[in-house]
CSV table of C-alpha atoms in Angstrom, one decimal:
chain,number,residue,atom,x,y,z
A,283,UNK,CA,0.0,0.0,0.0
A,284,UNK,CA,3.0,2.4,0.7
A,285,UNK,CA,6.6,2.7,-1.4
A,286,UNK,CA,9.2,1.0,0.9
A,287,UNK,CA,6.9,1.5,4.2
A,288,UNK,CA,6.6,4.9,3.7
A,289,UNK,CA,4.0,7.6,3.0
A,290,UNK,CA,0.1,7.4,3.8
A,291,UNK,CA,-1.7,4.4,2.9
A,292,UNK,CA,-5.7,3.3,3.1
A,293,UNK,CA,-8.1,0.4,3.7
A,294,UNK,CA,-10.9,0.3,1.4
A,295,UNK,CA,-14.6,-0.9,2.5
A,296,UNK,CA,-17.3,-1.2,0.2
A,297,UNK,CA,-20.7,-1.8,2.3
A,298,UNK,CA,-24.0,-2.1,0.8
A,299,UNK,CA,-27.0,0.0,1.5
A,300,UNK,CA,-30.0,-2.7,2.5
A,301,UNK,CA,-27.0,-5.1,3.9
A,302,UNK,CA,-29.1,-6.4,6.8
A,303,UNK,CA,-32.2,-7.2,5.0
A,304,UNK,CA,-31.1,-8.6,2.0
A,305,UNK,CA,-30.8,-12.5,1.4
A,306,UNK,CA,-27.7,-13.9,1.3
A,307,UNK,CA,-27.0,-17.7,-1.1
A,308,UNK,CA,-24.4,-20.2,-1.1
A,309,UNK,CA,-22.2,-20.0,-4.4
A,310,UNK,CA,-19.3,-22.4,-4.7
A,311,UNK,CA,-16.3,-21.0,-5.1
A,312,UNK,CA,-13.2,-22.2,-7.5
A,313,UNK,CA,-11.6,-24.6,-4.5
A,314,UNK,CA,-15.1,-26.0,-4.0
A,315,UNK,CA,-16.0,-25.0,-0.8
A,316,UNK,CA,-19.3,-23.0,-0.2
A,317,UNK,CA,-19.6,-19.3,1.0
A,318,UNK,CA,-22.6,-17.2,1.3
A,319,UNK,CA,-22.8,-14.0,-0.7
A,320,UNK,CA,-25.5,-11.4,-1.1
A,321,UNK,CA,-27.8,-12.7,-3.6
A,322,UNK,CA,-29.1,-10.4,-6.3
A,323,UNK,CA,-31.9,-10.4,-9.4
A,324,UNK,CA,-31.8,-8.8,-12.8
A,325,UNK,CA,-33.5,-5.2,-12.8
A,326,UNK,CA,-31.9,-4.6,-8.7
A,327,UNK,CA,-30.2,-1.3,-7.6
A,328,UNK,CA,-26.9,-2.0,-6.5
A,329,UNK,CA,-26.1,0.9,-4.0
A,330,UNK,CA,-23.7,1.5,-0.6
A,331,UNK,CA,-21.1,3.2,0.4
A,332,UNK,CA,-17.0,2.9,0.0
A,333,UNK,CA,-15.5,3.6,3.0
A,334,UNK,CA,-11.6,4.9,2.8
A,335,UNK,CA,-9.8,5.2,6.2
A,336,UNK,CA,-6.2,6.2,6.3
A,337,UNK,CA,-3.8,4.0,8.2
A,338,UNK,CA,-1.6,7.0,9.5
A,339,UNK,CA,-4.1,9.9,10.5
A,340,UNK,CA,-1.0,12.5,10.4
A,341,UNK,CA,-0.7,11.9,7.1
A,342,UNK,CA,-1.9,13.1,3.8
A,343,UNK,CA,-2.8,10.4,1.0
A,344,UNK,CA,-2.6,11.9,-2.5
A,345,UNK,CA,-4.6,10.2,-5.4
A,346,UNK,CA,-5.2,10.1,-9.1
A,347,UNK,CA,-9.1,9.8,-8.3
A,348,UNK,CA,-11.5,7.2,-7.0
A,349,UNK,CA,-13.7,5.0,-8.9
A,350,UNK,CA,-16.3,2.0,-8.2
A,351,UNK,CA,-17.5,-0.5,-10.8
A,352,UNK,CA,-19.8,-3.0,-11.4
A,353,UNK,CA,-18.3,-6.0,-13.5
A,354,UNK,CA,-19.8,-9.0,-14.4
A,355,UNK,CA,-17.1,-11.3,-16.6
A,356,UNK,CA,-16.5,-14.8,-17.5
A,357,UNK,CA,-13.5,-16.3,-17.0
A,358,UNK,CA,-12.7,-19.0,-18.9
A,359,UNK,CA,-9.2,-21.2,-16.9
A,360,UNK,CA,-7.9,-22.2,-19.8
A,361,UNK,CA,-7.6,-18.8,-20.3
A,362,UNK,CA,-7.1,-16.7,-17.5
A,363,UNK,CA,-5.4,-13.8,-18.9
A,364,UNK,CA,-8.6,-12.4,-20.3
A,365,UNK,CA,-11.6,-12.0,-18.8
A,366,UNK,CA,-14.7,-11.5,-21.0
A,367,UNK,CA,-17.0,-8.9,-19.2
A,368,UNK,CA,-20.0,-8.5,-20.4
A,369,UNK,CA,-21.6,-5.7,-17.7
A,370,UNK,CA,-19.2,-3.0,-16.8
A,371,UNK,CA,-20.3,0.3,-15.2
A,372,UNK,CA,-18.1,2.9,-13.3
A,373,UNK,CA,-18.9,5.8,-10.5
A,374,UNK,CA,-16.4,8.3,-9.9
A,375,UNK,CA,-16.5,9.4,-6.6
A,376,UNK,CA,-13.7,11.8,-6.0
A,377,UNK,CA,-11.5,13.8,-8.4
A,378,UNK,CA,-7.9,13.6,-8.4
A,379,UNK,CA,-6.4,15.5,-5.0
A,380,UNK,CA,-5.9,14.4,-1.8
A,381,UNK,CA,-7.2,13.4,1.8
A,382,UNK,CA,-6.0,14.3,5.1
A,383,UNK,CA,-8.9,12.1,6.9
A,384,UNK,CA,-10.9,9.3,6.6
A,385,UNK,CA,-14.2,9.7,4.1
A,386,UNK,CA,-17.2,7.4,2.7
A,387,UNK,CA,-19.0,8.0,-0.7
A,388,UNK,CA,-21.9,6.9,-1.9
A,389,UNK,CA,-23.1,5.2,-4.8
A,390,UNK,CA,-25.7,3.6,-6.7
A,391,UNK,CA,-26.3,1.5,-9.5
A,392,UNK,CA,-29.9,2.2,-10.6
A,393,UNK,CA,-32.0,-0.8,-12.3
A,394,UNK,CA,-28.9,-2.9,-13.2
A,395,UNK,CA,-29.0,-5.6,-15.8
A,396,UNK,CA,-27.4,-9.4,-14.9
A,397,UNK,CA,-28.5,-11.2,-17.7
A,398,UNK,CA,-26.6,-14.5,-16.8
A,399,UNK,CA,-26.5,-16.7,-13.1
A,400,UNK,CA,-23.7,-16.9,-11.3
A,401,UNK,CA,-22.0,-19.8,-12.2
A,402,UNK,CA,-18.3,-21.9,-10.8
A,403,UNK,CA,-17.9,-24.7,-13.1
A,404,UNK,CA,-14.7,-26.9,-14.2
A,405,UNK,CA,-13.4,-24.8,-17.1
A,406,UNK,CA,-15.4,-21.5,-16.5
A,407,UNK,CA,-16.5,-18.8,-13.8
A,408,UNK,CA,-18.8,-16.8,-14.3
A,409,UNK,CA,-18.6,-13.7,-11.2
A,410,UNK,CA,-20.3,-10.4,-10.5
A,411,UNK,CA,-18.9,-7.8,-8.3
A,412,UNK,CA,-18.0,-4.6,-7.1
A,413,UNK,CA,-14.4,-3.3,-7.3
A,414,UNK,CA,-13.3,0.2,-5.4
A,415,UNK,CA,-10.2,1.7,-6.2
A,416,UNK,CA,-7.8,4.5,-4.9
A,417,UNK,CA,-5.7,5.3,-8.2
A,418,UNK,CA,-2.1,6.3,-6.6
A,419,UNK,CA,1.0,6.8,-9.0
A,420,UNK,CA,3.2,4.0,-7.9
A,421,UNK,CA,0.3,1.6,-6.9
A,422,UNK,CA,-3.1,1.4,-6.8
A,423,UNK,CA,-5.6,0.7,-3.4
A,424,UNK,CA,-8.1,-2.2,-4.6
A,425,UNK,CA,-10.9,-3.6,-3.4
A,426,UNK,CA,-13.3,-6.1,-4.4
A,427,UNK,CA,-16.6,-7.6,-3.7
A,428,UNK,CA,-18.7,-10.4,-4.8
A,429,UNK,CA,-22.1,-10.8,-4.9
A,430,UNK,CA,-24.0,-13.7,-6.6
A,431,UNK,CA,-27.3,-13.4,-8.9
A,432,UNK,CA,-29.7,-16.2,-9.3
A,433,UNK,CA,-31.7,-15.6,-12.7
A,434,UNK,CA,-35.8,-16.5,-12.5
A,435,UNK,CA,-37.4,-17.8,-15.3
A,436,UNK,CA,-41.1,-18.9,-15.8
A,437,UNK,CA,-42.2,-22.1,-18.6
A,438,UNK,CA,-45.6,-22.3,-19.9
A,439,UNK,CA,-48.4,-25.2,-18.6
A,440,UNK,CA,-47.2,-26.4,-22.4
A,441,UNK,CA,-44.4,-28.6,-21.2
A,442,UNK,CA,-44.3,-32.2,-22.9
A,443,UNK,CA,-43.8,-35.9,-21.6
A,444,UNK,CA,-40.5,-37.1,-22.3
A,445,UNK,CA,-41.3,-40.8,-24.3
A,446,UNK,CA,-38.6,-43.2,-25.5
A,447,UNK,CA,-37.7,-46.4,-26.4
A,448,UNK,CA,-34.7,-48.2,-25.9
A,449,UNK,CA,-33.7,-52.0,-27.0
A,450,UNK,CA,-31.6,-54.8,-28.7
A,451,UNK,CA,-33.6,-56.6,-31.1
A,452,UNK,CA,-35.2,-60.1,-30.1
A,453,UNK,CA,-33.5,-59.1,-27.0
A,454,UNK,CA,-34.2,-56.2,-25.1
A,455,UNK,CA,-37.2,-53.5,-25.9
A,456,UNK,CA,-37.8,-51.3,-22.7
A,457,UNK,CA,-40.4,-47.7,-23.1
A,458,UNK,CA,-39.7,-45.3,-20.4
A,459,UNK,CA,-41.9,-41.9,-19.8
A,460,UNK,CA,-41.1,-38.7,-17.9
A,461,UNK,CA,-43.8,-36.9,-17.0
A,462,UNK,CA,-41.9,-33.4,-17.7
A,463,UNK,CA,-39.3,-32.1,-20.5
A,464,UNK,CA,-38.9,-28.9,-17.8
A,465,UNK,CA,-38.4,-29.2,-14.1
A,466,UNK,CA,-37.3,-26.1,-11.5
A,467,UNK,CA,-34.5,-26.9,-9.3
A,468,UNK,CA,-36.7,-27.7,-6.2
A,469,UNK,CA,-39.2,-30.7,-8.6
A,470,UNK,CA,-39.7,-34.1,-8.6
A,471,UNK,CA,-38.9,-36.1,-11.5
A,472,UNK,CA,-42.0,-38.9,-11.8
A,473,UNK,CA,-41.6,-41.4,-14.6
A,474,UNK,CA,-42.3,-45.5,-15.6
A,475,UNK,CA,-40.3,-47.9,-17.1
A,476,UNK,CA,-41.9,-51.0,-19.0
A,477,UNK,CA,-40.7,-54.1,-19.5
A,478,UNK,CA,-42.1,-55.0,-23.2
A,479,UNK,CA,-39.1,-57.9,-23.9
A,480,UNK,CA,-36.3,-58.9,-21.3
A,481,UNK,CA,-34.5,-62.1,-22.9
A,482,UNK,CA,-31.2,-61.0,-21.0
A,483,UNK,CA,-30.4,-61.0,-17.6
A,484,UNK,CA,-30.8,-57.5,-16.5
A,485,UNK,CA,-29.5,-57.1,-12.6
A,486,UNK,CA,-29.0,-53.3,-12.2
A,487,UNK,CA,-31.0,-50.5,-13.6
A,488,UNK,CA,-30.2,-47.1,-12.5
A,489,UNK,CA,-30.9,-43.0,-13.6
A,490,UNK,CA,-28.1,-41.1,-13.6
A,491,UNK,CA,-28.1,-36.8,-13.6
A,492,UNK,CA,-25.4,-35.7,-16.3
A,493,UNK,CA,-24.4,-31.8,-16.1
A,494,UNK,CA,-22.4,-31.8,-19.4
A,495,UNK,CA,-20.3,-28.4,-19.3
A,496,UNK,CA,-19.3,-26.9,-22.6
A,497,UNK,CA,-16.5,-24.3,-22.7
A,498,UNK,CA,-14.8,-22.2,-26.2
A,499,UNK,CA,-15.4,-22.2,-29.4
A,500,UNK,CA,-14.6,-23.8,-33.0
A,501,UNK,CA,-11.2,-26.1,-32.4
A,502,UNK,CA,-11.1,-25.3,-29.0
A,503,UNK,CA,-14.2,-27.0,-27.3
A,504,UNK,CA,-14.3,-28.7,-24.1
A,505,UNK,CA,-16.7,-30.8,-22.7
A,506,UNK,CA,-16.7,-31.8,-19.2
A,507,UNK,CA,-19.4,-34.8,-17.8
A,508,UNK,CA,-20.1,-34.6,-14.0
A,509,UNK,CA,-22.6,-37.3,-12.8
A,510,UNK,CA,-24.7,-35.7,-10.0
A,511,UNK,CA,-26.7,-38.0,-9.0
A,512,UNK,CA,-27.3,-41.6,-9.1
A,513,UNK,CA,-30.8,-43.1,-8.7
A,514,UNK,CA,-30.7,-46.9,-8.3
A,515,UNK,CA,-34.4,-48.2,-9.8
A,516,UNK,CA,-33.7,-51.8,-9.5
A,517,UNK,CA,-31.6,-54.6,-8.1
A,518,UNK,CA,-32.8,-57.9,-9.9
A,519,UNK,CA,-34.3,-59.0,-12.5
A,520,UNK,CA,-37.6,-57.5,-14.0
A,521,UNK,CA,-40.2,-59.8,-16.3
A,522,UNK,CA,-42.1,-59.1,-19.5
A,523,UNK,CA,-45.2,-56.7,-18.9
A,524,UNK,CA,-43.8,-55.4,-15.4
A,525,UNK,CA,-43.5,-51.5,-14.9
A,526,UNK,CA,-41.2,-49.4,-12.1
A,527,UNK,CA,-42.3,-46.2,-11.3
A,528,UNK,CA,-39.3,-43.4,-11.0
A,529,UNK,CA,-39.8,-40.0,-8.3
A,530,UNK,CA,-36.5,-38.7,-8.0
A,531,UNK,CA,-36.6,-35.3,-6.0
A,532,UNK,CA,-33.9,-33.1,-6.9
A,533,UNK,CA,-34.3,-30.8,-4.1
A,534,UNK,CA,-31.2,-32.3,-2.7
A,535,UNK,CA,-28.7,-32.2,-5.4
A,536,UNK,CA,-26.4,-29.2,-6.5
A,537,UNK,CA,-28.2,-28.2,-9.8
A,538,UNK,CA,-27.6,-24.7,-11.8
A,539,UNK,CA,-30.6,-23.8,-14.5
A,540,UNK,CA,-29.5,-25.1,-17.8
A,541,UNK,CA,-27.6,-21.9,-19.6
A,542,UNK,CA,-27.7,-22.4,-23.5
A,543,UNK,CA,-24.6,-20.6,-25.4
A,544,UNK,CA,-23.9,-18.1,-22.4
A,545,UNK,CA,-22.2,-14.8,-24.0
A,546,UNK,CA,-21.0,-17.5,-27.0
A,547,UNK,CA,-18.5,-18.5,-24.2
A,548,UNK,CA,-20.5,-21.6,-22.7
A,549,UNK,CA,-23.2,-24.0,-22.3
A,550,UNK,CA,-24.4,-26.0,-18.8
A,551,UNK,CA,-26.6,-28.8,-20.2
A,552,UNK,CA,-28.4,-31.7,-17.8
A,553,UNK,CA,-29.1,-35.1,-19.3
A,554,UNK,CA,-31.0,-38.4,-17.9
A,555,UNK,CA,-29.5,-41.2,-18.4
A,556,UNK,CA,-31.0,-44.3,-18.2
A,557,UNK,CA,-28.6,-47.1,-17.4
A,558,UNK,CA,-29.2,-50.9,-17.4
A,559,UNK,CA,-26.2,-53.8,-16.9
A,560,UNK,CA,-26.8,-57.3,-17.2
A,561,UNK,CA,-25.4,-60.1,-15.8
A,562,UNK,CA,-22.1,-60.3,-17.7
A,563,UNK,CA,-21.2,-56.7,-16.9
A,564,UNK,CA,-22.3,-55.0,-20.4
A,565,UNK,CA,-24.1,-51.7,-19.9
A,566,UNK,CA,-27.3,-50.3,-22.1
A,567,UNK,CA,-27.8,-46.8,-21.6
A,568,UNK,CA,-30.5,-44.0,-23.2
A,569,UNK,CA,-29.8,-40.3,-22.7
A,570,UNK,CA,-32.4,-37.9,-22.7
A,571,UNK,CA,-31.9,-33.8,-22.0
A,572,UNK,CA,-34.5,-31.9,-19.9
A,573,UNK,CA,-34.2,-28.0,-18.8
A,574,UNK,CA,-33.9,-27.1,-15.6
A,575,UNK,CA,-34.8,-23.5,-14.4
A,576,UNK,CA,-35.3,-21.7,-11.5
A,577,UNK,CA,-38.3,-20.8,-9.9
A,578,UNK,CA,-38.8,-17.2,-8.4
A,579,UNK,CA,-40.5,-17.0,-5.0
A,580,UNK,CA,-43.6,-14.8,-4.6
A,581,UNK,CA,-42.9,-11.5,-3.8
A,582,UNK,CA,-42.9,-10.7,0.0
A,583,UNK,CA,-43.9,-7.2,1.3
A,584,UNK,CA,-40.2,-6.8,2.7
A,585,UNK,CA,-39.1,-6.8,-0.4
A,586,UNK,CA,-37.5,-4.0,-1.9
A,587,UNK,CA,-39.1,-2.2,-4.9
A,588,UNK,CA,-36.3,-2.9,-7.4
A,589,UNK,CA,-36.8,-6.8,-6.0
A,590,UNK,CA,-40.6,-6.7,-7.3
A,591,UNK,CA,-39.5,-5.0,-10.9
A,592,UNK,CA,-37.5,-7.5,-10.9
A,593,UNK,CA,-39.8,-10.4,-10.0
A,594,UNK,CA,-43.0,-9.3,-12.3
A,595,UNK,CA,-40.2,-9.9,-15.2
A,596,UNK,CA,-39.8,-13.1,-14.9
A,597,UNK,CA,-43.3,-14.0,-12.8
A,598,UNK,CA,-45.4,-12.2,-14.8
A,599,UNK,CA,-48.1,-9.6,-13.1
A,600,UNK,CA,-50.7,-12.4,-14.3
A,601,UNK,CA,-49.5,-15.3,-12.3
A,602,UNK,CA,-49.0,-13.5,-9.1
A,603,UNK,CA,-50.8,-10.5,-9.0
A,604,UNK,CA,-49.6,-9.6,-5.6
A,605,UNK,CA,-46.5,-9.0,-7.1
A,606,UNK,CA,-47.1,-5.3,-8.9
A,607,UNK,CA,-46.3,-2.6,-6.5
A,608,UNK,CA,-49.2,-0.2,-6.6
A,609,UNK,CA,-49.4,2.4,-9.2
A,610,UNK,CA,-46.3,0.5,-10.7
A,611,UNK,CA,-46.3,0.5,-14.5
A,612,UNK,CA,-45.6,-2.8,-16.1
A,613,UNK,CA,-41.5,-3.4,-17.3
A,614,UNK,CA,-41.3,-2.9,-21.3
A,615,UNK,CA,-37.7,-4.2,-21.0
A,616,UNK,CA,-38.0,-7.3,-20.4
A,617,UNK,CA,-36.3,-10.0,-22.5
A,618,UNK,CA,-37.7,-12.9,-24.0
């Protein structure tokens, strides 16, 4: 903070406004332990203050100006000398000069889009936060802050059965039926399997949740499989005409929404896969992709007003008319 431990130097602390109040989420972080961080929806004021206090109060600190920002990037690790940002907005709060006391500014953020979810994956991060900084000539005083932000979405009653067959001919011809292609993060998958033909000796039959991560572009594609959860159906041997039901609750599994082509940087798809193995070890699998979203609470009266905006966008005022604030016209910005 100071040239060869001398001259003033400063602590930065960025605090936000509605601190207390607002909800805080658990985000995995790149070392795959869990932290909670203020949890934030597209359409929310970001606002606080950045508090500077000066280390030696005898002392004058000189600066080149002070900023805040509001960054959201992607950072791809195969990659990490660039970071894609796809919302950045800067605050000056002080022009260049200098301080002979501690100070806090104020800021805001008004109405401020996040158009993707926060997301730590194998290849890629993708992070939001607030950076303050104290431009000084010989080095700079930085300080960050992240926050997470959960995107809500909303699917129409329209959503389709998921119907398949899977078989070796003269051998093996199973049907099995979801009753969804969608499912939010807190539903309950409900399916049948049928038995039409079984001339092998089937002993294990299990469901499996694939998250398939897709990273780059062109040449440089990665895909990455993670099994999430393993859902064992049967242990033995089913007969012709016999039929297992399947409720598999995915409340308690670590599920994202599926993102499709995210900035054209990368994709979080979630598979079923239907898995059978016989007696001498050979496995039979069918894969079959559903969406997964997530499903926005009804809007509380401690919410803030930015919170509701934010929740009639992706509720809709029809669904949950509770949600429009009085007198509140309806969002024309919202995205499809």
């Amino acid at each position: 903070m100071s040239f060869f431990g001398f001259g003033q130097s400063a602590e930065v602390e960025i605090l936000l406004s509605d601190a207390e109040s607002r909800k805080r989420a658990e985000h995995k972080t790149e070392d795959g332990k869990k932290e909670k961080y203020f949890l934030f929806y597209d359409g929310e004021t970001v606002s606080g203050k950045v508090s500077l206090a000066l280390k030696n109060p005898n002392k004058r600190l000189e600066h080149q100006g002070i900023k805040i920002e509001f960054i959201g990037q992607i950072e791809l690790y195969y990659d990490r000398g660039n970071h894609h940002e796809f919302v950045s907005l800067v605050k000056d709060l002080a022009r260049p000069g200098e301080f002979t006391q501690s100070q806090t500014f104020d800021f805001e953020f008004t109405h401020v889009e996040k158009p993707y979810e926060s997301y730590t994956g194998q290849n890629v991060k993708l992070r939001y936060f607030l950076r303050a900084t104290i431009s000084r000539r010989l080095n700079d005083v930085v300080k960050e802050m992240d926050i997470v932000v959960h995107t809500l979405s909303t699917y129409p009653e329209l959503n389709s059965s998921i119907k398949m067959e899977v078989g070796i001919e003269d051998c093996l011809h199973i049907e099995f039926e979801y009753n969804k292609s969608k499912y939010h993060l807190k539903d309950v998958i409900v399916g049948k399997i049928y038995f039409l033909l079984v001339r092998i000796k089937i002993k294990h039959m299990e469901i499996d949740i694939i998250k398939r991560e897709t990273t780059g572009t062109g040449p440089n594609v990665y895909h990455e499989n993670d099994t999430i959860a393993k859902y064992e159906i049967m242990d033995g041997a089913p007969v012709r005409g016999e039929s297992i039901p399947i409720r598999l609750f995915l409340a308690g599994y670590e599920l994202t929404p599926t993102m499709r082509d995210i900035n054209k940087k990368f994709s979080v798809r979630y598979y079923l896969n239907l898995v059978l193995i016989d007696e001498e070890e050979r496995r039979y699998f069918k894969q079959q992709e559903v969406v997964l979203w997530r499903k926005g609470d009804i809007v509380r009266k401690s919410m803030s007003h930015q919170a509701a905006i934010a929740s009639q966008r992706f509720e809709g005022s029809s669904s949950h008319p509770e949600a429009r604030t009085p007198g509140q016209p309806s969002d024309n910005n919202s995205r499809q």
